[in-house]
Coordinates of C-alpha atoms and ligand atoms in Angstrom, one line a residue:
M1 CA 18.2 -47.5 -14.0
V2 CA 20.8 -49.2 -16.1
H3 CA 22.4 -52.1 -14.3
R4 CA 26.2 -52.1 -14.4
S5 CA 26.4 -55.3 -16.5
Q6 CA 24.2 -53.6 -19.1
I7 CA 26.5 -50.6 -19.7
T8 CA 27.5 -50.1 -23.3
T9 CA 30.5 -48.0 -23.9
L10 CA 30.9 -45.8 -27.0
T11 CA 33.6 -48.1 -28.3
Q12 CA 31.5 -51.2 -27.9
F13 CA 28.5 -49.5 -29.5
I14 CA 30.3 -48.3 -32.6
I15 CA 31.9 -51.8 -33.1
Q16 CA 28.5 -53.4 -32.8
R17 CA 27.1 -50.9 -35.3
Q18 CA 29.9 -51.6 -37.7
S19 CA 28.3 -55.0 -38.5
E20 CA 25.4 -53.1 -40.1
Y21 CA 27.8 -51.8 -42.8
P22 CA 29.0 -55.0 -44.5
H23 CA 31.9 -53.4 -46.3
A24 CA 33.1 -51.4 -43.3
K25 CA 36.7 -51.9 -42.4
G26 CA 36.6 -50.1 -39.1
A27 CA 37.9 -46.7 -40.4
M28 CA 34.8 -44.8 -39.2
T29 CA 35.0 -46.6 -35.8
R30 CA 38.6 -45.5 -35.4
L31 CA 37.8 -41.9 -36.6
L32 CA 35.0 -41.6 -34.0
N33 CA 37.3 -42.9 -31.3
D34 CA 39.9 -40.3 -32.3
I35 CA 37.3 -37.6 -31.9
A36 CA 36.2 -39.0 -28.5
T37 CA 39.7 -39.1 -27.3
A38 CA 40.3 -35.5 -28.2
A39 CA 37.0 -34.5 -26.6
K40 CA 38.0 -36.1 -23.3
I41 CA 41.2 -34.0 -23.2
V42 CA 39.3 -30.8 -24.2
N43 CA 36.8 -31.7 -21.5
R44 CA 39.6 -32.0 -18.9
E45 CA 41.0 -28.6 -19.9
I46 CA 37.6 -26.9 -19.8
N47 CA 36.9 -28.3 -16.3
A48 CA 40.3 -27.0 -15.2
A49 CA 39.7 -23.6 -16.8
G50 CA 38.5 -22.0 -13.6
L51 CA 41.6 -23.1 -11.8
V52 CA 44.4 -22.3 -14.1
D53 CA 45.1 -19.1 -16.1
I54 CA 43.7 -20.4 -19.4
L55 CA 40.7 -18.1 -19.7
G56 CA 40.9 -15.0 -21.8
T57 CA 41.9 -14.2 -25.3
V58 CA 45.0 -15.2 -27.0
G59 CA 44.9 -11.9 -28.7
K60 CA 44.8 -13.1 -32.2
E61 CA 41.6 -12.8 -34.3
N62 CA 40.3 -15.7 -36.2
I63 CA 39.3 -15.4 -39.9
Q64 CA 35.7 -14.4 -38.9
G65 CA 37.2 -11.3 -37.2
E66 CA 36.4 -12.7 -33.7
T67 CA 39.0 -12.6 -31.0
Q68 CA 40.1 -16.2 -30.2
K69 CA 40.0 -17.5 -26.7
K70 CA 42.7 -19.7 -25.4
L71 CA 40.4 -22.7 -25.2
D72 CA 39.4 -22.3 -28.8
V73 CA 43.0 -22.6 -29.8
F74 CA 43.6 -25.5 -27.4
A75 CA 40.6 -27.4 -28.7
N76 CA 41.5 -26.8 -32.3
D77 CA 45.0 -28.1 -31.8
M78 CA 43.8 -31.1 -29.9
F79 CA 41.3 -32.2 -32.5
I80 CA 43.8 -31.6 -35.3
T81 CA 46.4 -33.6 -33.5
A82 CA 44.1 -36.5 -32.8
L83 CA 42.7 -36.7 -36.4
K84 CA 46.1 -36.4 -37.9
G85 CA 47.6 -39.0 -35.7
G86 CA 44.7 -41.4 -36.2
G87 CA 45.3 -41.7 -39.9
E88 CA 41.7 -42.0 -41.0
C89 CA 41.2 -38.3 -41.9
C90 CA 43.1 -36.7 -44.8
A91 CA 41.9 -33.1 -44.4
I92 CA 40.2 -30.8 -41.9
A93 CA 38.2 -27.6 -42.2
S94 CA 38.0 -25.7 -38.9
E95 CA 36.3 -22.5 -37.8
E96 CA 39.7 -21.5 -36.6
N97 CA 41.6 -21.9 -39.8
E98 CA 41.1 -20.0 -43.0
K99 CA 42.2 -22.8 -45.3
V100 CA 41.8 -26.6 -45.4
I101 CA 44.4 -28.4 -43.3
S102 CA 45.6 -31.2 -45.5
F103 CA 47.5 -34.2 -44.2
S104 CA 49.9 -35.4 -46.8
N105 CA 52.4 -37.4 -44.8
E106 CA 52.6 -41.0 -45.9
F107 CA 50.5 -42.4 -43.1
S108 CA 47.6 -39.9 -43.1
E109 CA 47.4 -39.8 -46.8
L110 CA 45.6 -43.2 -46.6
G111 CA 42.7 -41.5 -44.8
K112 CA 39.4 -41.8 -46.6
Y113 CA 37.5 -39.2 -44.6
V114 CA 37.5 -35.4 -44.2
V115 CA 36.3 -33.6 -41.1
A116 CA 34.7 -30.1 -40.8
M117 CA 34.6 -28.8 -37.2
D118 CA 33.8 -26.0 -34.8
P119 CA 36.3 -27.1 -32.1
L120 CA 34.7 -24.9 -29.5
D121 CA 31.2 -23.6 -29.9
G122 CA 29.7 -20.9 -27.6
S123 CA 33.2 -19.9 -26.5
S124 CA 32.1 -16.4 -25.5
N125 CA 30.2 -18.2 -22.7
I126 CA 33.3 -19.8 -21.1
E127 CA 33.9 -17.1 -18.5
A128 CA 30.3 -17.5 -17.3
N129 CA 30.6 -21.2 -16.8
V130 CA 27.9 -21.9 -19.3
S131 CA 27.7 -25.1 -21.4
I132 CA 29.9 -25.1 -24.6
G133 CA 30.5 -27.7 -27.3
T134 CA 32.3 -29.1 -30.2
I135 CA 30.6 -29.8 -33.5
F136 CA 31.9 -32.1 -36.3
S137 CA 30.9 -33.3 -39.7
I138 CA 32.5 -36.3 -41.5
Y139 CA 32.5 -36.8 -45.2
R140 CA 34.1 -39.5 -47.4
R141 CA 36.7 -37.8 -49.6
V142 CA 35.9 -37.4 -53.3
T143 CA 39.4 -36.9 -54.5
E144 CA 41.5 -39.9 -55.2
A145 CA 44.9 -39.5 -53.8
G146 CA 47.3 -37.3 -51.8
G147 CA 46.3 -35.1 -49.0
G148 CA 42.6 -34.1 -48.8
R149 CA 41.5 -30.9 -50.6
Q150 CA 38.9 -28.2 -50.4
E151 CA 36.6 -30.0 -52.8
D152 CA 36.5 -32.9 -50.4
L153 CA 34.9 -30.6 -47.8
L154 CA 32.6 -28.6 -50.1
Q155 CA 30.0 -31.3 -50.2
P156 CA 26.3 -30.8 -49.4
G157 CA 25.1 -32.2 -46.2
I158 CA 23.1 -34.9 -47.9
H159 CA 26.5 -36.6 -48.5
L160 CA 27.5 -36.6 -44.8
A161 CA 28.8 -39.9 -43.6
A162 CA 28.5 -39.0 -39.9
A163 CA 28.0 -35.9 -37.7
G164 CA 27.9 -35.2 -34.0
Y165 CA 28.6 -32.8 -31.2
I166 CA 30.1 -32.9 -27.7
I167 CA 28.4 -30.9 -25.0
Y168 CA 30.6 -29.8 -22.1
G169 CA 27.8 -29.2 -19.6
S170 CA 26.7 -30.3 -16.2
S171 CA 27.8 -33.6 -17.6
T172 CA 29.8 -34.2 -20.8
M173 CA 28.0 -35.9 -23.6
L174 CA 28.8 -37.1 -27.1
V175 CA 25.9 -37.3 -29.5
Y176 CA 26.3 -38.6 -33.0
T177 CA 24.7 -40.2 -36.0
T178 CA 25.9 -42.2 -39.0
G179 CA 22.5 -42.0 -40.6
K180 CA 20.8 -44.7 -38.6
G181 CA 19.4 -42.7 -35.7
V182 CA 21.0 -40.6 -33.1
N183 CA 22.6 -41.9 -30.0
G184 CA 24.0 -40.0 -26.9
F185 CA 26.8 -41.1 -24.6
T186 CA 27.6 -39.6 -21.3
L187 CA 31.2 -39.4 -20.1
D188 CA 31.8 -41.1 -16.8
P189 CA 34.6 -38.9 -15.6
S190 CA 35.9 -41.3 -13.0
V191 CA 37.0 -43.8 -15.7
G192 CA 37.1 -41.5 -18.7
I193 CA 34.6 -43.6 -20.7
F194 CA 31.6 -42.5 -22.8
C195 CA 28.6 -44.7 -21.9
L196 CA 25.4 -45.1 -23.9
S197 CA 22.8 -43.0 -22.0
H198 CA 20.4 -41.7 -24.6
P199 CA 19.7 -44.5 -27.2
D200 CA 17.8 -43.6 -30.4
M201 CA 17.1 -39.9 -29.5
K202 CA 14.0 -38.3 -31.0
F203 CA 12.4 -34.9 -30.6
P204 CA 9.5 -35.4 -28.2
T205 CA 6.0 -34.8 -29.5
H206 CA 5.3 -32.3 -26.7
A207 CA 7.4 -29.4 -27.9
N208 CA 7.0 -25.8 -26.5
I209 CA 10.3 -24.1 -26.5
Y210 CA 11.6 -21.4 -29.0
S211 CA 15.2 -20.2 -28.9
I212 CA 16.2 -17.0 -30.7
N213 CA 18.3 -14.0 -30.0
E214 CA 15.4 -11.5 -29.8
G215 CA 17.8 -8.6 -29.3
N216 CA 18.1 -8.7 -33.1
Y217 CA 14.3 -8.4 -33.5
I218 CA 14.2 -5.2 -35.6
F219 CA 16.6 -6.7 -38.1
F220 CA 14.6 -9.9 -38.6
P221 CA 12.6 -10.8 -41.7
E222 CA 8.8 -10.3 -41.5
G223 CA 8.2 -14.0 -41.5
V224 CA 10.3 -14.5 -38.4
K225 CA 8.6 -11.6 -36.6
K226 CA 5.3 -13.2 -37.3
Y227 CA 6.5 -16.5 -36.1
I228 CA 7.7 -15.0 -32.8
K229 CA 4.2 -13.4 -32.4
Y230 CA 2.7 -16.9 -33.1
C231 CA 4.9 -18.5 -30.4
Q232 CA 3.6 -16.0 -27.9
E233 CA -0.1 -16.5 -28.6
N234 CA -2.4 -18.4 -26.2
D235 CA -3.5 -21.8 -27.5
S236 CA -3.4 -24.7 -25.1
E237 CA -3.9 -27.3 -27.9
T238 CA -0.5 -26.4 -29.4
F239 CA 1.1 -25.8 -26.0
R240 CA 1.3 -22.0 -26.6
P241 CA 2.5 -19.6 -25.5
Y242 CA 5.8 -21.3 -25.9
T243 CA 8.6 -20.9 -23.4
S244 CA 11.6 -18.8 -24.6
R245 CA 15.0 -20.2 -23.8
Y246 CA 18.3 -19.0 -25.3
I247 CA 21.8 -19.8 -24.0
G248 CA 23.9 -18.4 -26.9
S249 CA 25.7 -21.7 -27.5
L250 CA 24.3 -23.5 -30.5
V251 CA 25.2 -27.0 -29.1
A252 CA 23.6 -26.3 -25.7
D253 CA 20.5 -24.7 -27.2
F254 CA 20.0 -27.5 -29.7
H255 CA 20.7 -30.2 -27.2
R256 CA 18.1 -28.8 -24.8
N257 CA 15.6 -28.5 -27.6
L258 CA 16.2 -32.1 -28.7
I259 CA 15.6 -33.4 -25.3
K260 CA 12.8 -31.1 -24.2
G261 CA 11.2 -30.2 -27.5
G262 CA 11.9 -26.9 -29.2
I263 CA 12.9 -24.9 -32.2
F264 CA 16.2 -23.0 -32.6
L265 CA 16.2 -20.0 -34.9
Y266 CA 19.2 -18.0 -36.2
P267 CA 17.7 -16.1 -39.2
G268 CA 19.3 -13.9 -41.7
T269 CA 18.9 -10.2 -40.8
T270 CA 18.9 -6.9 -42.7
K271 CA 22.5 -6.5 -41.6
N272 CA 23.6 -10.2 -42.3
P273 CA 21.3 -11.8 -44.8
D274 CA 22.8 -15.2 -44.3
G275 CA 22.7 -15.0 -40.5
K276 CA 25.7 -15.9 -38.4
L277 CA 26.0 -19.7 -38.3
R278 CA 28.5 -21.5 -40.6
L279 CA 27.1 -24.0 -43.0
L280 CA 29.8 -26.6 -43.0
Y281 CA 30.5 -27.1 -39.3
E282 CA 27.5 -25.6 -37.5
C283 CA 24.3 -25.9 -39.6
N284 CA 25.0 -29.1 -41.6
P285 CA 26.0 -31.4 -38.7
I286 CA 23.2 -30.2 -36.5
A287 CA 20.7 -30.5 -39.4
Y288 CA 21.8 -34.1 -40.0
I289 CA 21.3 -35.0 -36.4
A290 CA 17.9 -33.1 -36.3
E291 CA 16.6 -35.1 -39.3
Q292 CA 17.8 -38.3 -37.9
A293 CA 15.9 -37.5 -34.7
G294 CA 12.7 -37.0 -36.6
G295 CA 13.1 -33.2 -37.0
K296 CA 13.8 -30.8 -39.8
A297 CA 16.4 -28.1 -40.6
S298 CA 15.8 -25.3 -43.1
T299 CA 16.9 -21.8 -44.2
G300 CA 13.2 -20.9 -44.1
F301 CA 13.0 -21.8 -47.8
K302 CA 15.3 -24.7 -48.4
R303 CA 16.5 -27.8 -46.7
I304 CA 19.9 -27.1 -45.1
L305 CA 21.4 -30.4 -46.2
E306 CA 20.7 -29.7 -49.9
I307 CA 22.7 -26.4 -50.0
E308 CA 25.8 -26.8 -52.3
P309 CA 28.6 -25.1 -50.4
K310 CA 30.8 -22.6 -52.3
T311 CA 33.2 -21.6 -49.6
L312 CA 34.5 -23.2 -46.4
H313 CA 33.2 -20.6 -44.0
Q314 CA 29.9 -19.6 -45.6
R315 CA 26.9 -18.9 -43.4
A316 CA 23.3 -19.8 -43.7
P317 CA 20.0 -18.8 -42.0
F318 CA 19.1 -21.7 -39.7
F319 CA 15.9 -23.0 -38.3
V320 CA 16.0 -26.4 -36.7
G321 CA 13.8 -28.5 -34.5
P322 CA 10.7 -30.7 -34.6
K323 CA 9.2 -31.0 -38.0
H324 CA 5.9 -29.2 -37.4
M325 CA 7.7 -26.3 -35.7
V326 CA 10.1 -25.7 -38.6
Q327 CA 7.2 -26.2 -41.1
K328 CA 5.3 -23.4 -39.3
V329 CA 8.1 -20.9 -39.6
E330 CA 8.7 -21.9 -43.2
A331 CA 5.0 -21.1 -43.9
F332 CA 5.4 -17.6 -42.3
M333 CA 8.5 -17.0 -44.4
M334 CA 6.8 -18.1 -47.6
E335 CA 3.8 -16.0 -46.8
S336 CA 5.8 -12.9 -46.1
Q337 CA 8.2 -13.3 -49.1
G338 CA 7.8 -10.4 -51.4
N339 CA 6.1 -8.1 -48.8
E340 CA 9.4 -6.7 -47.6
Ligands
AHG401 P1 31.3 -19.8 -31.7 O1 31.6 -19.7 -30.3 O2 31.8 -21.1 -32.3 O3 31.8 -18.6 -32.5 O4 29.7 -19.9 -32.0 C1 28.9 -19.0 -31.4 C2 27.6 -19.1 -32.1 C3 26.6 -20.2 -31.6 O5 27.1 -21.1 -30.7 C4 25.5 -19.5 -31.0 O6 24.3 -20.1 -31.4 C5 25.5 -18.1 -31.6 O7 26.9 -17.9 -31.9 C6 25.0 -17.0 -30.8 O8 25.0 -15.8 -31.4 P2 24.4 -14.5 -30.8 O9 25.3 -14.1 -29.7 O10 24.5 -13.5 -32.0 O11 23.0 -14.8 -30.4
MN402 MN1 30.1 -22.0 -33.1
MN403 MN1 33.8 -21.9 -32.3

């Protein structure tokens, strides 16, 4: 048990870490704090969702053709407001906005970072009181002046400066990396402070969960079908048969798999060859965290973080989890390539 005097708050932690980056001027610290502040407000709203009439659709469709929920809109507005007001971010790409939101007022123009985000992930689960999340990616801008532009956001994941997610679950946690390991902070709701609860997170060596929407089975590539069969075989040395767990919220599924040991799969299908998940604000940030936690993230053939993005909302097949599990599904994909 952590003694009260040993509690490290998120703010203390990121300030301590800043000393590891000799040229840092505190901009990333402030940016992460802005995200944490917005997350706390979104968390409050989510917790109140059962009490007030905020559930249900706004009626508009987002650019993916999905009906927006009220909380998607609220979370989007909240993160945009916090990032704009904070002054460290000069542009945002969001699942809920077709185009880049560029901040070009005098104050925010100074921002050196851009953020890609899924403000509310797993939103179709809200009515069922199931865990949902927020996912964010942070890049250094590549353009020189003015408001941030699309090219600042179309960078491969290998150039990420930081990435993280917030999970609004039985407790609310913020998990992030700046490329030196992954750390998790749990919100103490009584004081509204994120406290370090999961230092240096790594996938456990005992891993026996697989997470996939098996309802799409007939549309899966041959390699994925073979991998599912492999997961279901009996072999105590490799902890098989694995346990199947699927929530339908990427953040919640990934978070559970990171803690308990498991692989998450959202493959391309015959109907949607690039799968469903969006590269910039779902696959890349989760892939970066996975790699920093000793894991791996792949399309089945290629490292996620090396994909050169072409458009803001492009999708990618996504396999993420402990290294050996992702390598196994890659082997099945390679083996089956050309047989289809
Ligand atoms: P979002 O709520 O941001 O649109 O994301 C939903 C995503 C992701 O969270 C989850 O992993 C996936 O959709 C589930 O898709 P299926 O319902 O097709 O399994
Ligand atoms: Mn999502
Ligand atoms: Mn979303």
